[in-house]
Amino acid sequence: MTLTEVYLIALLIIFALPWLAWRLLRLDYWAPLVVVQIVGGILLGPGVLGAAFPEYYAFVFRPEVIQSLNGVAWWAVMLFVWVAGIELDLATAWKHRAETGITASLALGVPLLAGAGAAMILLQWPGWRGPEGETWQVVLGLGMACAVTALPILILLMDKMGILRRQMGQRVLRYASLDDIAIWAVLALILLDFARIGRQAVFVIGFALTAWAVRRLMERINIEERWPVALIWLIAVALAADWSGLHYMVGAFLAGVVLEARWFGEEAMDRFRAVVLLTVMPVFFLSTGLRTAWEGGGLIVFGAALLLLVAAVGGKLLGVQIAGRILGWTRNEASLIGWLLQTKALIMIIFANILLDKAIITSTTFTALLLMAVMSTMLTTPLATPLAKRAHARMDDEA
């Protein structure tokens, strides 16, 4: 078979199998399609499919095919992170800055500390720290991975539960948006390269100046021209960030943050995000699955994932409960917000991919983080839905 035919077979597997499993097994209550696609990427990786059918795996996922898939995956995740940056509503967060600041700080800080503690436990054994990773980078990286909230997946889950456009949903989005800024700021700190400190200073100054110019330009051109200009801006900032020693995904996020969602229209942004998720992100999920490793043994990797899950979920719930006590929330209200904010999936997987790219963590650590993200996200709907119904009933009674 030609390389093109094998590549198309790989694409057929990537798109068809997860969708069929999600549809036929009726998994939509437990997880959105993207989570099933992430699990599909793990199952199609070398640790599962490669171990069970090594000859078939070597035939389909040959190096040339993987290289081609990786190119699509890079572009997919750049677009996705860029959209996530555009959709941050920092103006609303600033308007409610006291409540948002208290909640976001505790919702991020407590699981970060819990995750850092879990990382220190794991580092007592070899195989978790990457060849280029310092101890503080691994500890801070795993801590932040436990504190991440997957804002795009959170939007999908809250829309399904019918709370996205309600006051509760908008509050949760504010808290998650502020945490998103902190997540990328911490990542930039982890990736700070003192050997390239000059380049990074040039990038920061150059980005600030060009961002001001791009914002003025976007205000003046019509909506049809904004899309191509914005995409050119995305690629340029991603390239500059990677050149400076940061990661291209950090650049993609920054390129989105300085743009306004209103320039493109809410409906257009929703459609664009849906198209990215449907058409190219499954390739990123497969590419992610191909990076998993089980050298330490399946039980050890699952054990590490459970340890990180306890730190992530327990820390998030505890942090939000503390915020609720300070702000006078009911316990049900705090629990609902905590379960929603502990959703991981995409953003944490992107975060972990960057740590792996920079050799700060190993493939085994990456696999544990991937499993933790999937389990965290699959817990959200069954545990948050009853709490949301009680919250709706209470608000209806008060009305």
JSON list of N, CA and C in Angstrom, two decimals, residues 135-169:
[
{"chain": "A", "resi": 135, "resn": "THR", "atom": "N", "xyz": [14.18, 19.40, 39.88]},
{"chain": "A", "resi": 135, "resn": "THR", "atom": "CA", "xyz": [13.17, 18.95, 40.85]},
{"chain": "A", "resi": 135, "resn": "THR", "atom": "C", "xyz": [12.06, 19.97, 41.02]},
{"chain": "A", "resi": 136, "resn": "TRP", "atom": "N", "xyz": [12.41, 21.25, 41.11]},
{"chain": "A", "resi": 136, "resn": "TRP", "atom": "CA", "xyz": [11.39, 22.28, 41.33]},
{"chain": "A", "resi": 136, "resn": "TRP", "atom": "C", "xyz": [10.45, 22.38, 40.13]},
{"chain": "A", "resi": 137, "resn": "GLN", "atom": "N", "xyz": [10.98, 22.14, 38.92]},
{"chain": "A", "resi": 137, "resn": "GLN", "atom": "CA", "xyz": [10.12, 22.21, 37.73]},
{"chain": "A", "resi": 137, "resn": "GLN", "atom": "C", "xyz": [9.11, 21.07, 37.72]},
{"chain": "A", "resi": 138, "resn": "VAL", "atom": "N", "xyz": [9.56, 19.87, 38.09]},
{"chain": "A", "resi": 138, "resn": "VAL", "atom": "CA", "xyz": [8.65, 18.72, 38.13]},
{"chain": "A", "resi": 138, "resn": "VAL", "atom": "C", "xyz": [7.59, 18.93, 39.20]},
{"chain": "A", "resi": 139, "resn": "VAL", "atom": "N", "xyz": [8.01, 19.37, 40.39]},
{"chain": "A", "resi": 139, "resn": "VAL", "atom": "CA", "xyz": [7.07, 19.56, 41.49]},
{"chain": "A", "resi": 139, "resn": "VAL", "atom": "C", "xyz": [6.04, 20.64, 41.14]},
{"chain": "A", "resi": 140, "resn": "LEU", "atom": "N", "xyz": [6.51, 21.77, 40.63]},
{"chain": "A", "resi": 140, "resn": "LEU", "atom": "CA", "xyz": [5.59, 22.84, 40.25]},
{"chain": "A", "resi": 140, "resn": "LEU", "atom": "C", "xyz": [4.73, 22.44, 39.06]},
{"chain": "A", "resi": 141, "resn": "GLY", "atom": "N", "xyz": [5.32, 21.71, 38.10]},
{"chain": "A", "resi": 141, "resn": "GLY", "atom": "CA", "xyz": [4.56, 21.27, 36.93]},
{"chain": "A", "resi": 141, "resn": "GLY", "atom": "C", "xyz": [3.45, 20.32, 37.28]},
{"chain": "A", "resi": 142, "resn": "LEU", "atom": "N", "xyz": [3.74, 19.31, 38.10]},
{"chain": "A", "resi": 142, "resn": "LEU", "atom": "CA", "xyz": [2.70, 18.36, 38.50]},
{"chain": "A", "resi": 142, "resn": "LEU", "atom": "C", "xyz": [1.67, 19.03, 39.41]},
{"chain": "A", "resi": 143, "resn": "GLY", "atom": "N", "xyz": [2.15, 19.94, 40.27]},
{"chain": "A", "resi": 143, "resn": "GLY", "atom": "CA", "xyz": [1.20, 20.67, 41.10]},
{"chain": "A", "resi": 143, "resn": "GLY", "atom": "C", "xyz": [0.23, 21.47, 40.28]},
{"chain": "A", "resi": 144, "resn": "MET", "atom": "N", "xyz": [0.74, 22.17, 39.25]},
{"chain": "A", "resi": 144, "resn": "MET", "atom": "CA", "xyz": [-0.14, 22.96, 38.40]},
{"chain": "A", "resi": 144, "resn": "MET", "atom": "C", "xyz": [-1.05, 22.06, 37.55]},
{"chain": "A", "resi": 145, "resn": "ALA", "atom": "N", "xyz": [-0.55, 20.90, 37.14]},
{"chain": "A", "resi": 145, "resn": "ALA", "atom": "CA", "xyz": [-1.38, 19.95, 36.39]},
{"chain": "A", "resi": 145, "resn": "ALA", "atom": "C", "xyz": [-2.59, 19.53, 37.22]},
{"chain": "A", "resi": 146, "resn": "CYS", "atom": "N", "xyz": [-2.40, 19.40, 38.52]},
{"chain": "A", "resi": 146, "resn": "CYS", "atom": "CA", "xyz": [-3.52, 19.04, 39.41]},
{"chain": "A", "resi": 146, "resn": "CYS", "atom": "C", "xyz": [-4.46, 20.21, 39.64]},
{"chain": "A", "resi": 147, "resn": "ALA", "atom": "N", "xyz": [-4.00, 21.43, 39.41]},
{"chain": "A", "resi": 147, "resn": "ALA", "atom": "CA", "xyz": [-4.81, 22.61, 39.66]},
{"chain": "A", "resi": 147, "resn": "ALA", "atom": "C", "xyz": [-5.56, 23.11, 38.43]},
{"chain": "A", "resi": 148, "resn": "VAL", "atom": "N", "xyz": [-5.17, 22.62, 37.24]},
{"chain": "A", "resi": 148, "resn": "VAL", "atom": "CA", "xyz": [-5.75, 23.10, 35.98]},
{"chain": "A", "resi": 148, "resn": "VAL", "atom": "C", "xyz": [-7.24, 22.84, 35.92]},
{"chain": "A", "resi": 149, "resn": "THR", "atom": "N", "xyz": [-7.97, 23.78, 35.31]},
{"chain": "A", "resi": 149, "resn": "THR", "atom": "CA", "xyz": [-9.37, 23.56, 34.92]},
{"chain": "A", "resi": 149, "resn": "THR", "atom": "C", "xyz": [-9.45, 23.64, 33.41]},
{"chain": "A", "resi": 150, "resn": "ALA", "atom": "N", "xyz": [-10.11, 22.66, 32.79]},
{"chain": "A", "resi": 150, "resn": "ALA", "atom": "CA", "xyz": [-10.23, 22.64, 31.32]},
{"chain": "A", "resi": 150, "resn": "ALA", "atom": "C", "xyz": [-11.42, 23.50, 30.91]},
{"chain": "A", "resi": 151, "resn": "LEU", "atom": "N", "xyz": [-11.17, 24.77, 30.65]},
{"chain": "A", "resi": 151, "resn": "LEU", "atom": "CA", "xyz": [-12.25, 25.72, 30.37]},
{"chain": "A", "resi": 151, "resn": "LEU", "atom": "C", "xyz": [-13.11, 25.30, 29.17]},
{"chain": "A", "resi": 152, "resn": "PRO", "atom": "N", "xyz": [-12.55, 24.90, 28.02]},
{"chain": "A", "resi": 152, "resn": "PRO", "atom": "CA", "xyz": [-13.41, 24.52, 26.89]},
{"chain": "A", "resi": 152, "resn": "PRO", "atom": "C", "xyz": [-14.29, 23.30, 27.19]},
{"chain": "A", "resi": 153, "resn": "ILE", "atom": "N", "xyz": [-13.74, 22.30, 27.90]},
{"chain": "A", "resi": 153, "resn": "ILE", "atom": "CA", "xyz": [-14.56, 21.14, 28.25]},
{"chain": "A", "resi": 153, "resn": "ILE", "atom": "C", "xyz": [-15.60, 21.52, 29.29]},
{"chain": "A", "resi": 154, "resn": "LEU", "atom": "N", "xyz": [-15.24, 22.42, 30.20]},
{"chain": "A", "resi": 154, "resn": "LEU", "atom": "CA", "xyz": [-16.18, 22.90, 31.20]},
{"chain": "A", "resi": 154, "resn": "LEU", "atom": "C", "xyz": [-17.39, 23.55, 30.53]},
{"chain": "A", "resi": 155, "resn": "ILE", "atom": "N", "xyz": [-17.15, 24.32, 29.47]},
{"chain": "A", "resi": 155, "resn": "ILE", "atom": "CA", "xyz": [-18.24, 24.95, 28.73]},
{"chain": "A", "resi": 155, "resn": "ILE", "atom": "C", "xyz": [-19.18, 23.88, 28.15]},
{"chain": "A", "resi": 156, "resn": "LEU", "atom": "N", "xyz": [-18.60, 22.83, 27.56]},
{"chain": "A", "resi": 156, "resn": "LEU", "atom": "CA", "xyz": [-19.42, 21.76, 26.98]},
{"chain": "A", "resi": 156, "resn": "LEU", "atom": "C", "xyz": [-20.26, 21.07, 28.05]},
{"chain": "A", "resi": 157, "resn": "LEU", "atom": "N", "xyz": [-19.65, 20.77, 29.20]},
{"chain": "A", "resi": 157, "resn": "LEU", "atom": "CA", "xyz": [-20.36, 20.06, 30.26]},
{"chain": "A", "resi": 157, "resn": "LEU", "atom": "C", "xyz": [-21.47, 20.92, 30.86]},
{"chain": "A", "resi": 158, "resn": "MET", "atom": "N", "xyz": [-21.20, 22.20, 31.09]},
{"chain": "A", "resi": 158, "resn": "MET", "atom": "CA", "xyz": [-22.22, 23.06, 31.68]},
{"chain": "A", "resi": 158, "resn": "MET", "atom": "C", "xyz": [-23.36, 23.32, 30.71]},
{"chain": "A", "resi": 159, "resn": "ASP", "atom": "N", "xyz": [-23.05, 23.39, 29.42]},
{"chain": "A", "resi": 159, "resn": "ASP", "atom": "CA", "xyz": [-24.11, 23.54, 28.42]},
{"chain": "A", "resi": 159, "resn": "ASP", "atom": "C", "xyz": [-25.02, 22.33, 28.43]},
{"chain": "A", "resi": 160, "resn": "LYS", "atom": "N", "xyz": [-24.43, 21.16, 28.55]},
{"chain": "A", "resi": 160, "resn": "LYS", "atom": "CA", "xyz": [-25.22, 19.92, 28.60]},
{"chain": "A", "resi": 160, "resn": "LYS", "atom": "C", "xyz": [-26.09, 19.86, 29.85]},
{"chain": "A", "resi": 161, "resn": "MET", "atom": "N", "xyz": [-25.59, 20.36, 30.97]},
{"chain": "A", "resi": 161, "resn": "MET", "atom": "CA", "xyz": [-26.35, 20.35, 32.22]},
{"chain": "A", "resi": 161, "resn": "MET", "atom": "C", "xyz": [-27.36, 21.48, 32.31]},
{"chain": "A", "resi": 162, "resn": "GLY", "atom": "N", "xyz": [-27.34, 22.39, 31.33]},
{"chain": "A", "resi": 162, "resn": "GLY", "atom": "CA", "xyz": [-28.31, 23.47, 31.29]},
{"chain": "A", "resi": 162, "resn": "GLY", "atom": "C", "xyz": [-28.01, 24.63, 32.22]},
{"chain": "A", "resi": 163, "resn": "ILE", "atom": "N", "xyz": [-26.75, 24.79, 32.61]},
{"chain": "A", "resi": 163, "resn": "ILE", "atom": "CA", "xyz": [-26.42, 25.88, 33.54]},
{"chain": "A", "resi": 163, "resn": "ILE", "atom": "C", "xyz": [-25.46, 26.90, 32.93]},
{"chain": "A", "resi": 164, "resn": "LEU", "atom": "N", "xyz": [-25.02, 26.69, 31.68]},
{"chain": "A", "resi": 164, "resn": "LEU", "atom": "CA", "xyz": [-24.00, 27.56, 31.09]},
{"chain": "A", "resi": 164, "resn": "LEU", "atom": "C", "xyz": [-24.46, 29.01, 31.06]},
{"chain": "A", "resi": 165, "resn": "ARG", "atom": "N", "xyz": [-25.69, 29.26, 30.64]},
{"chain": "A", "resi": 165, "resn": "ARG", "atom": "CA", "xyz": [-26.18, 30.63, 30.50]},
{"chain": "A", "resi": 165, "resn": "ARG", "atom": "C", "xyz": [-26.82, 31.17, 31.78]},
{"chain": "A", "resi": 166, "resn": "ARG", "atom": "N", "xyz": [-26.90, 30.33, 32.80]},
{"chain": "A", "resi": 166, "resn": "ARG", "atom": "CA", "xyz": [-27.43, 30.78, 34.09]},
{"chain": "A", "resi": 166, "resn": "ARG", "atom": "C", "xyz": [-26.36, 31.51, 34.87]},
{"chain": "A", "resi": 167, "resn": "GLN", "atom": "N", "xyz": [-26.79, 32.14, 35.96]},
{"chain": "A", "resi": 167, "resn": "GLN", "atom": "CA", "xyz": [-25.85, 32.89, 36.78]},
{"chain": "A", "resi": 167, "resn": "GLN", "atom": "C", "xyz": [-24.73, 32.00, 37.31]},
{"chain": "A", "resi": 168, "resn": "MET", "atom": "N", "xyz": [-25.07, 30.77, 37.72]},
{"chain": "A", "resi": 168, "resn": "MET", "atom": "CA", "xyz": [-24.07, 29.85, 38.25]},
{"chain": "A", "resi": 168, "resn": "MET", "atom": "C", "xyz": [-23.01, 29.54, 37.19]},
{"chain": "A", "resi": 169, "resn": "GLY", "atom": "N", "xyz": [-23.44, 29.26, 35.98]},
{"chain": "A", "resi": 169, "resn": "GLY", "atom": "CA", "xyz": [-22.50, 28.94, 34.93]},
{"chain": "A", "resi": 169, "resn": "GLY", "atom": "C", "xyz": [-21.56, 30.09, 34.62]}
]
